[in-house]
Amino acid sequence: MIDFSFQNPTRIHFGRNALEQLPKEVERYGKRVLLVYGGGSIKRTGVYDAVMQKLGNVNAQVWELAGVQPNPRLSPVREGIEVCRREQIQLVLAVGGGSAIDTAKAIVNGACYEGDVWELYEGKGTNETALPLGVVLTIPAAGSEMSRSSVITREEDLCKRGRNAFTNFPTFSILNPEYSFTLPPYQTACGIVDIMAHMMERYFTMVENVELTDRLIEGALVTVINNAPIVMAKPDDYDARAEITWAGALAHNTLLDTGRVGDWASHKLEHELSALYDIAHGAGLAVMFPAWMKYVLPRGGARKLAQFARRVFAVGEAFATDEEAANEGILRLEAFYRSLGLPTTLGEMGIDGSRIPEMAARAVAMMGGRLGGFVPLDAPMAEEVYRLAL
């Protein structure tokens, strides 16, 4: 286990009555509120009216930034920054999933940065302060409600960049599992894959003697796998939704990073897919993670992949060697994804190999020429992973 520092400042309000805490939070930070959300789903489900009622209870002044898209874009971020500065916004409130939250994170940071906000995502600038950020979560998936991460796409060249910063942590997040009852099955499935991927990126490490965090990740993965078929069959099962909602927050809140260095190659490779083809992030991960596993297995990954297979998917003694157990684990992971109704190959998504060299080059260049911490990949190696995904 390596040295680490851990701090997560996000205050969580969880449960059926969690929204009751919103008025107190608004009074704590300020009543000039920018509300950031996506399409019309929060209005159809009543979440928008519930939030506006709570804001009205404390006479908050509300400005709205609506229409945030999946794979969130840079232009709404710049629009939100302009509103914050012009209207002296005191609190930004994101209502939705990862796209709304990541957009809001970019806004609260950019509003306190003198240069262009994209400089923060390119690593050319830093900021020490940000506006307070609140979250009302409706889609358990990205884990952005309790993380220091944000991902934004620049429209003109479809350049997708992530940024990790302490100022990205939301000030508070409200998690009511009931708000996910009305999610379409496909969106629920993609969220489950995203949650699991955040855990698996951390799980596959070359750092030794990390048994505690290994066991935490394994337990969380098994919890998600056990509850996934329940929510797919019965979307309004509160207890199963609650397990997945809390797992999604813990998966990406940096607790599972402690004492170890993860991989993240699968995420970076998928970012190029969703940037160029505008696919759902979780659907892309269902394709890329098994392909990455197949590539790293004979390149030093067998022991950890076998441990994953045995502890998470209960691969038994019939698969005696690490290689056999690891291969069976990959097959069971793919079967699990398919049970959710997701594809596990690029071909099933209508994506051919014509842009593989471009995607591999972009992904690796973004990380300075080497991608991943488990089995580092250069551009030709990244191309091989993409081809395994075809």
GROMACS .gro file of C-alpha atoms in nm:
model
  390
    1MET     CA    1   0.000   0.000   0.000
    2ILE     CA    2   0.135   0.342  -0.096
    3ASP     CA    3   0.107   0.667   0.104
    4PHE     CA    4  -0.213   0.866   0.058
    5SER     CA    5  -0.414   1.164   0.177
    6PHE     CA    6  -0.791   1.138   0.182
    7GLN     CA    7  -1.055   1.406   0.218
    8ASN     CA    8  -1.403   1.422   0.071
    9PRO     CA    9  -1.589   1.741   0.166
   10THR     CA   10  -1.926   1.661   0.004
   11ARG     CA   11  -2.217   1.647   0.247
   12ILE     CA   12  -2.467   1.375   0.151
   13HIS     CA   13  -2.841   1.381   0.221
   14PHE     CA   14  -2.977   1.036   0.133
   15GLY     CA   15  -3.325   0.889   0.127
   16ARG     CA   16  -3.690   0.947   0.045
   17ASN     CA   17  -3.702   1.277   0.235
   18ALA     CA   18  -3.357   1.403   0.141
   19LEU     CA   19  -3.493   1.701  -0.057
   20GLU     CA   20  -3.625   1.846   0.269
   21GLN     CA   21  -3.267   1.953   0.336
   22LEU     CA   22  -3.246   2.176   0.027
   23PRO     CA   23  -3.389   2.496   0.186
   24LYS     CA   24  -3.136   2.480   0.470
   25GLU     CA   25  -2.852   2.434   0.221
   26VAL     CA   26  -2.967   2.729   0.011
   27GLU     CA   27  -2.987   2.954   0.316
   28ARG     CA   28  -2.636   2.848   0.410
   29TYR     CA   29  -2.479   2.952   0.078
   30GLY     CA   30  -2.702   3.214  -0.081
   31LYS     CA   31  -3.038   3.266  -0.247
   32ARG     CA   32  -2.917   3.369  -0.594
   33VAL     CA   33  -2.926   3.027  -0.759
   34LEU     CA   34  -2.837   2.902  -1.106
   35LEU     CA   35  -3.031   2.582  -1.181
   36VAL     CA   36  -2.854   2.352  -1.431
   37TYR     CA   37  -3.039   2.059  -1.588
   38GLY     CA   38  -3.085   1.862  -1.907
   39GLY     CA   39  -3.397   1.789  -2.109
   40GLY     CA   40  -3.756   1.763  -2.000
   41SER     CA   41  -3.735   1.448  -1.788
   42ILE     CA   42  -3.713   1.630  -1.455
   43LYS     CA   43  -4.027   1.821  -1.548
   44ARG     CA   44  -4.216   1.510  -1.658
   45THR     CA   45  -4.129   1.326  -1.337
   46GLY     CA   46  -4.210   1.614  -1.103
   47VAL     CA   47  -3.856   1.657  -0.973
   48TYR     CA   48  -3.832   2.007  -1.122
   49ASP     CA   49  -4.153   2.121  -0.947
   50ALA     CA   50  -4.037   1.970  -0.617
   51VAL     CA   51  -3.702   2.149  -0.637
   52MET     CA   52  -3.862   2.480  -0.736
   53GLN     CA   53  -4.105   2.453  -0.447
   54LYS     CA   54  -3.819   2.407  -0.200
   55LEU     CA   55  -3.634   2.701  -0.353
   56GLY     CA   56  -3.951   2.908  -0.330
   57ASN     CA   57  -3.983   2.826   0.037
   58VAL     CA   58  -3.673   3.036   0.104
   59ASN     CA   59  -3.755   3.302  -0.158
   60ALA     CA   60  -3.458   3.210  -0.374
   61GLN     CA   61  -3.404   3.393  -0.701
   62VAL     CA   62  -3.351   3.133  -0.972
   63TRP     CA   63  -3.186   3.154  -1.311
   64GLU     CA   64  -3.204   2.845  -1.533
   65LEU     CA   65  -2.959   2.680  -1.771
   66ALA     CA   66  -3.153   2.401  -1.938
   67GLY     CA   67  -3.082   2.163  -2.226
   68VAL     CA   68  -2.754   2.010  -2.106
   69GLN     CA   69  -2.679   1.714  -2.334
   70PRO     CA   70  -2.523   1.375  -2.265
   71ASN     CA   71  -2.147   1.396  -2.318
   72PRO     CA   72  -2.175   1.758  -2.196
   73ARG     CA   73  -2.052   2.037  -2.419
   74LEU     CA   74  -1.836   2.340  -2.357
   75SER     CA   75  -2.069   2.610  -2.493
   76PRO     CA   76  -2.334   2.574  -2.216
   77VAL     CA   77  -2.051   2.591  -1.963
   78ARG     CA   78  -1.942   2.928  -2.101
   79GLU     CA   79  -2.304   3.045  -2.101
   80GLY     CA   80  -2.341   2.944  -1.737
   81ILE     CA   81  -2.020   3.121  -1.637
   82GLU     CA   82  -2.148   3.439  -1.798
   83VAL     CA   83  -2.476   3.415  -1.604
   84CYS     CA   84  -2.288   3.357  -1.276
   85ARG     CA   85  -2.073   3.663  -1.324
   86ARG     CA   86  -2.350   3.891  -1.453
   87GLU     CA   87  -2.610   3.794  -1.193
   88GLN     CA   88  -2.373   3.745  -0.899
   89ILE     CA   89  -2.485   3.386  -0.852
   90GLN     CA   90  -2.419   3.248  -0.503
   91LEU     CA   91  -2.505   2.881  -0.555
   92VAL     CA   92  -2.512   2.658  -0.863
   93LEU     CA   93  -2.759   2.369  -0.831
   94ALA     CA   94  -2.733   2.076  -1.074
   95VAL     CA   95  -3.044   1.859  -1.107
   96GLY     CA   96  -2.989   1.542  -1.306
   97GLY     CA   97  -2.707   1.298  -1.373
   98GLY     CA   98  -2.341   1.322  -1.461
   99SER     CA   99  -2.384   1.554  -1.759
  100ALA     CA  100  -2.568   1.821  -1.562
  101ILE     CA  101  -2.330   1.784  -1.267
  102ASP     CA  102  -2.013   1.795  -1.478
  103THR     CA  103  -2.144   2.104  -1.657
  104ALA     CA  104  -2.215   2.268  -1.323
  105LYS     CA  105  -1.867   2.177  -1.198
  106ALA     CA  106  -1.709   2.347  -1.496
  107ILE     CA  107  -1.928   2.653  -1.436
  108VAL     CA  108  -1.847   2.695  -1.066
  109ASN     CA  109  -1.476   2.665  -1.139
  110GLY     CA  110  -1.480   2.881  -1.451
  111ALA     CA  111  -1.672   3.156  -1.276
  112CYS     CA  112  -1.378   3.196  -1.035
  113TYR     CA  113  -1.105   3.170  -1.301
  114GLU     CA  114  -0.986   3.474  -1.493
  115GLY     CA  115  -0.896   3.291  -1.815
  116ASP     CA  116  -1.103   3.070  -2.045
  117VAL     CA  117  -1.248   2.769  -1.864
  118TRP     CA  118  -1.110   2.524  -2.125
  119GLU     CA  119  -0.760   2.609  -2.002
  120LEU     CA  120  -0.850   2.427  -1.679
  121TYR     CA  121  -0.933   2.110  -1.875
  122GLU     CA  122  -0.616   2.132  -2.082
  123GLY     CA  123  -0.405   2.168  -1.768
  124LYS     CA  124  -0.293   2.517  -1.864
  125GLY     CA  125  -0.455   2.690  -1.569
  126THR     CA  126  -0.553   2.636  -1.207
  127ASN     CA  127  -0.799   2.787  -0.962
  128GLU     CA  128  -0.806   2.777  -0.585
  129THR     CA  129  -1.172   2.868  -0.532
  130ALA     CA  130  -1.508   2.785  -0.685
  131LEU     CA  131  -1.869   2.881  -0.629
  132PRO     CA  132  -2.070   2.652  -0.400
  133LEU     CA  133  -2.220   2.359  -0.591
  134GLY     CA  134  -2.527   2.161  -0.493
  135VAL     CA  135  -2.661   1.847  -0.658
  136VAL     CA  136  -3.001   1.678  -0.677
  137LEU     CA  137  -2.922   1.340  -0.831
  138THR     CA  138  -3.166   1.168  -1.068
  139ILE     CA  139  -2.934   0.925  -1.251
  140PRO     CA  140  -2.696   0.701  -1.051
  141ALA     CA  141  -2.407   0.640  -1.290
  142ALA     CA  142  -2.123   0.889  -1.317
  143GLY     CA  143  -2.061   0.928  -0.944
  144SER     CA  144  -2.007   1.297  -1.006
  145GLU     CA  145  -2.231   1.378  -0.709
  146MET     CA  146  -1.944   1.296  -0.471
  147SER     CA  147  -1.633   1.310  -0.689
  148ARG     CA  148  -1.357   1.550  -0.785
  149SER     CA  149  -1.395   1.464  -1.155
  150SER     CA  150  -1.558   1.645  -1.444
  151VAL     CA  151  -1.556   1.564  -1.817
  152ILE     CA  152  -1.643   1.817  -2.090
  153THR     CA  153  -1.637   1.799  -2.472
  154ARG     CA  154  -1.528   2.092  -2.691
  155GLU     CA  155  -1.768   2.094  -2.984
  156GLU     CA  156  -1.548   2.225  -3.265
  157ASP     CA  157  -1.303   1.933  -3.265
  158LEU     CA  158  -1.492   1.680  -3.044
  159CYS     CA  159  -1.206   1.694  -2.795
  160LYS     CA  160  -1.318   1.531  -2.470
  161ARG     CA  161  -1.118   1.617  -2.159
  162GLY     CA  162  -1.148   1.523  -1.795
  163ARG     CA  163  -1.030   1.728  -1.500
  164ASN     CA  164  -0.970   1.617  -1.143
  165ALA     CA  165  -0.958   1.897  -0.887
  166PHE     CA  166  -1.050   1.944  -0.523
  167THR     CA  167  -1.270   2.238  -0.624
  168ASN     CA  168  -1.483   1.994  -0.826
  169PHE     CA  169  -1.625   1.827  -0.516
  170PRO     CA  170  -1.991   1.930  -0.473
  171THR     CA  171  -2.062   2.116  -0.152
  172PHE     CA  172  -2.368   1.900  -0.090
  173SER     CA  173  -2.560   1.632  -0.277
  174ILE     CA  174  -2.917   1.512  -0.236
  175LEU     CA  175  -2.970   1.145  -0.327
  176ASN     CA  176  -3.326   1.014  -0.335
  177PRO     CA  177  -3.335   0.669  -0.500
  178GLU     CA  178  -3.700   0.728  -0.594
  179TYR     CA  179  -3.586   0.983  -0.853
  180SER     CA  180  -3.436   0.698  -1.058
  181PHE     CA  181  -3.759   0.493  -1.072
  182THR     CA  182  -3.862   0.637  -1.409
  183LEU     CA  183  -3.530   0.592  -1.588
  184PRO     CA  184  -3.559   0.397  -1.915
  185PRO     CA  185  -3.408   0.046  -1.891
  186TYR     CA  186  -3.124   0.135  -2.128
  187GLN     CA  187  -3.024   0.435  -1.916
  188THR     CA  188  -3.040   0.227  -1.599
  189ALA     CA  189  -2.819  -0.038  -1.762
  190CYS     CA  190  -2.563   0.217  -1.880
  191GLY     CA  191  -2.550   0.365  -1.532
  192ILE     CA  192  -2.484   0.025  -1.377
  193VAL     CA  193  -2.194  -0.036  -1.617
  194ASP     CA  194  -2.048   0.308  -1.544
  195ILE     CA  195  -2.064   0.248  -1.168
  196MET     CA  196  -1.891  -0.088  -1.204
  197ALA     CA  197  -1.626   0.059  -1.434
  198HIS     CA  198  -1.533   0.322  -1.176
  199MET     CA  199  -1.469   0.042  -0.930
  200MET     CA  200  -1.283  -0.181  -1.176
  201GLU     CA  201  -1.053   0.100  -1.294
  202ARG     CA  202  -0.934   0.124  -0.935
  203TYR     CA  203  -0.932  -0.250  -0.876
  204PHE     CA  204  -0.677  -0.330  -1.146
  205THR     CA  205  -0.356  -0.205  -0.991
  206MET     CA  206   0.001  -0.322  -0.970
  207VAL     CA  207   0.031  -0.193  -0.613
  208GLU     CA  208   0.065  -0.484  -0.370
  209ASN     CA  209  -0.087  -0.529  -0.022
  210VAL     CA  210  -0.412  -0.340  -0.080
  211GLU     CA  211  -0.640  -0.611   0.058
  212LEU     CA  212  -0.882  -0.378   0.235
  213THR     CA  213  -0.962  -0.167  -0.070
  214ASP     CA  214  -0.968  -0.482  -0.285
  215ARG     CA  215  -1.236  -0.625  -0.056
  216LEU     CA  216  -1.430  -0.298  -0.049
  217ILE     CA  217  -1.438  -0.288  -0.428
  218GLU     CA  218  -1.528  -0.656  -0.460
  219GLY     CA  219  -1.813  -0.618  -0.212
  220ALA     CA  220  -1.947  -0.311  -0.389
  221LEU     CA  221  -1.928  -0.485  -0.728
  222VAL     CA  222  -2.116  -0.789  -0.598
  223THR     CA  223  -2.381  -0.560  -0.448
  224VAL     CA  224  -2.437  -0.387  -0.783
  225ILE     CA  225  -2.442  -0.718  -0.973
  226ASN     CA  226  -2.695  -0.866  -0.729
  227ASN     CA  227  -2.929  -0.567  -0.743
  228ALA     CA  228  -2.904  -0.494  -1.116
  229PRO     CA  229  -3.152  -0.763  -1.230
  230ILE     CA  230  -3.395  -0.649  -0.961
  231VAL     CA  231  -3.410  -0.288  -1.084
  232MET     CA  232  -3.422  -0.402  -1.447
  233ALA     CA  233  -3.726  -0.620  -1.371
  234LYS     CA  234  -3.888  -0.391  -1.113
  235PRO     CA  235  -3.778  -0.029  -1.165
  236ASP     CA  236  -3.957   0.099  -0.854
  237ASP     CA  237  -3.790  -0.137  -0.607
  238TYR     CA  238  -3.667   0.121  -0.358
  239ASP     CA  239  -3.425  -0.103  -0.170
  240ALA     CA  240  -3.243  -0.220  -0.485
  241ARG     CA  241  -3.233   0.134  -0.625
  242ALA     CA  242  -3.093   0.257  -0.294
  243GLU     CA  243  -2.810   0.002  -0.304
  244ILE     CA  244  -2.715   0.105  -0.657
  245THR     CA  245  -2.748   0.478  -0.583
  246TRP     CA  246  -2.515   0.460  -0.284
  247ALA     CA  247  -2.273   0.231  -0.468
  248GLY     CA  248  -2.255   0.485  -0.750
  249ALA     CA  249  -2.150   0.762  -0.511
  250LEU     CA  250  -1.894   0.549  -0.328
  251ALA     CA  251  -1.749   0.414  -0.653
  252HIS     CA  252  -1.605   0.751  -0.752
  253ASN     CA  253  -1.562   0.947  -0.429
  254THR     CA  254  -1.184   0.865  -0.400
  255LEU     CA  255  -1.224   0.629  -0.100
  256LEU     CA  256  -1.149   0.331  -0.324
  257ASP     CA  257  -0.835   0.506  -0.455
  258THR     CA  258  -0.664   0.505  -0.118
  259GLY     CA  259  -0.324   0.338  -0.106
  260ARG     CA  260  -0.328   0.232  -0.471
  261VAL     CA  261  -0.288   0.352  -0.830
  262GLY     CA  262  -0.563   0.249  -1.072
  263ASP     CA  263  -0.560   0.202  -1.446
  264TRP     CA  264  -0.817   0.418  -1.632
  265ALA     CA  265  -0.715   0.306  -1.983
  266SER     CA  266  -1.064   0.173  -2.057
  267HIS     CA  267  -1.219   0.507  -1.964
  268LYS     CA  268  -0.977   0.704  -2.182
  269LEU     CA  269  -1.033   0.472  -2.476
  270GLU     CA  270  -1.409   0.499  -2.431
  271HIS     CA  271  -1.395   0.878  -2.412
  272GLU     CA  272  -1.273   0.881  -2.772
  273LEU     CA  273  -1.563   0.656  -2.873
  274SER     CA  274  -1.829   0.872  -2.710
  275ALA     CA  275  -1.664   1.192  -2.833
  276LEU     CA  276  -1.655   1.083  -3.198
  277TYR     CA  277  -1.972   0.870  -3.213
  278ASP     CA  278  -2.181   1.036  -2.937
  279ILE     CA  279  -2.272   0.703  -2.776
  280ALA     CA  280  -2.369   0.658  -2.412
  281HIS     CA  281  -2.061   0.638  -2.192
  282GLY     CA  282  -2.182   0.325  -2.011
  283ALA     CA  283  -2.257   0.147  -2.337
  284GLY     CA  284  -1.907   0.223  -2.461
  285LEU     CA  285  -1.757   0.091  -2.138
  286ALA     CA  286  -1.950  -0.236  -2.177
  287VAL     CA  287  -1.753  -0.283  -2.500
  288MET     CA  288  -1.413  -0.147  -2.402
  289PHE     CA  289  -1.362  -0.302  -2.059
  290PRO     CA  290  -1.383  -0.668  -2.169
  291ALA     CA  291  -1.162  -0.587  -2.470
  292TRP     CA  292  -0.902  -0.429  -2.240
  293MET     CA  293  -0.917  -0.733  -2.011
  294LYS     CA  294  -0.853  -0.968  -2.303
  295TYR     CA  295  -0.552  -0.761  -2.404
  296VAL     CA  296  -0.387  -0.735  -2.061
  297LEU     CA  297  -0.455  -1.094  -1.953
  298PRO     CA  298  -0.146  -1.246  -2.124
  299ARG     CA  299   0.064  -0.937  -2.048
  300GLY     CA  300   0.092  -0.965  -1.673
  301GLY     CA  301  -0.275  -0.933  -1.585
  302ALA     CA  302  -0.373  -1.295  -1.521
  303ARG     CA  303  -0.333  -1.301  -1.142
  304LYS     CA  304  -0.547  -0.994  -1.074
  305LEU     CA  305  -0.803  -1.085  -1.337
  306ALA     CA  306  -0.831  -1.433  -1.183
  307GLN     CA  307  -0.883  -1.281  -0.838
  308PHE     CA  308  -1.156  -1.060  -0.985
  309ALA     CA  309  -1.322  -1.362  -1.148
  310ARG     CA  310  -1.312  -1.576  -0.834
  311ARG     CA  311  -1.424  -1.312  -0.585
  312VAL     CA  312  -1.673  -1.113  -0.794
  313PHE     CA  313  -1.819  -1.376  -1.029
  314ALA     CA  314  -1.761  -1.683  -0.808
  315VAL     CA  315  -1.552  -1.864  -1.071
  316GLY     CA  316  -1.477  -2.196  -0.902
  317GLU     CA  317  -1.217  -2.469  -0.886
  318ALA     CA  318  -1.312  -2.614  -1.223
  319PHE     CA  319  -1.103  -2.331  -1.368
  320ALA     CA  320  -0.780  -2.425  -1.202
  321THR     CA  321  -0.521  -2.189  -1.350
  322ASP     CA  322  -0.524  -1.812  -1.326
  323GLU     CA  323  -0.554  -1.790  -1.705
  324GLU     CA  324  -0.857  -2.020  -1.712
  325ALA     CA  325  -1.027  -1.838  -1.426
  326ALA     CA  326  -0.954  -1.498  -1.579
  327ASN     CA  327  -1.096  -1.599  -1.917
  328GLU     CA  328  -1.410  -1.732  -1.752
  329GLY     CA  329  -1.444  -1.410  -1.554
  330ILE     CA  330  -1.434  -1.204  -1.874
  331LEU     CA  331  -1.700  -1.427  -2.030
  332ARG     CA  332  -1.923  -1.385  -1.725
  333LEU     CA  333  -1.876  -1.008  -1.726
  334GLU     CA  334  -1.977  -0.992  -2.093
  335ALA     CA  335  -2.277  -1.215  -2.023
  336PHE     CA  336  -2.379  -0.985  -1.739
  337TYR     CA  337  -2.363  -0.682  -1.968
  338ARG     CA  338  -2.570  -0.862  -2.229
  339SER     CA  339  -2.826  -0.954  -1.962
  340LEU     CA  340  -2.875  -0.579  -1.917
  341GLY     CA  341  -2.950  -0.546  -2.288
  342LEU     CA  342  -2.619  -0.386  -2.381
  343PRO     CA  343  -2.385  -0.468  -2.671
  344THR     CA  344  -2.035  -0.597  -2.602
  345THR     CA  345  -1.877  -0.528  -2.943
  346LEU     CA  346  -1.831  -0.217  -3.153
  347GLY     CA  347  -1.986  -0.395  -3.449
  348GLU     CA  348  -2.312  -0.434  -3.259
  349MET     CA  349  -2.312  -0.054  -3.217
  350GLY     CA  350  -2.259   0.005  -3.588
  351ILE     CA  351  -1.900   0.120  -3.540
  352ASP     CA  352  -1.633  -0.010  -3.777
  353GLY     CA  353  -1.256   0.008  -3.743
  354SER     CA  354  -1.200   0.300  -3.979
  355ARG     CA  355  -1.120   0.551  -3.704
  356ILE     CA  356  -0.928   0.322  -3.471
  357PRO     CA  357  -0.583   0.473  -3.545
  358GLU     CA  358  -0.723   0.822  -3.487
  359MET     CA  359  -0.890   0.727  -3.158
  360ALA     CA  360  -0.582   0.544  -3.030
  361ALA     CA  361  -0.354   0.836  -3.114
  362ARG     CA  362  -0.584   1.088  -2.947
  363ALA     CA  363  -0.630   0.879  -2.633
  364VAL     CA  364  -0.260   0.818  -2.583
  365ALA     CA  365  -0.154   1.173  -2.671
  366MET     CA  366  -0.393   1.305  -2.407
  367MET     CA  367  -0.195   1.113  -2.145
  368GLY     CA  368   0.150   1.209  -2.267
  369GLY     CA  369   0.224   0.901  -2.476
  370ARG     CA  370   0.135   0.624  -2.230
  371LEU     CA  371  -0.210   0.519  -2.124
  372GLY     CA  372  -0.305   0.323  -1.812
  373GLY     CA  373  -0.136   0.220  -1.487
  374PHE     CA  374  -0.190  -0.158  -1.492
  375VAL     CA  375  -0.041  -0.242  -1.831
  376PRO     CA  376   0.073   0.088  -1.988
  377LEU     CA  377  -0.037   0.124  -2.350
  378ASP     CA  378   0.124   0.312  -2.636
  379ALA     CA  379  -0.071   0.401  -2.950
  380PRO     CA  380  -0.017   0.068  -3.136
  381MET     CA  381  -0.118  -0.124  -2.823
  382ALA     CA  382  -0.429   0.093  -2.784
  383GLU     CA  383  -0.519   0.013  -3.144
  384GLU     CA  384  -0.503  -0.357  -3.059
  385VAL     CA  385  -0.747  -0.307  -2.773
  386TYR     CA  386  -0.990  -0.130  -3.004
  387ARG     CA  387  -0.960  -0.413  -3.257
  388LEU     CA  388  -1.038  -0.669  -2.987
  389ALA     CA  389  -1.358  -0.471  -2.930
  390LEU     CA  390  -1.474  -0.503  -3.292
   0.00000   0.00000   0.00000
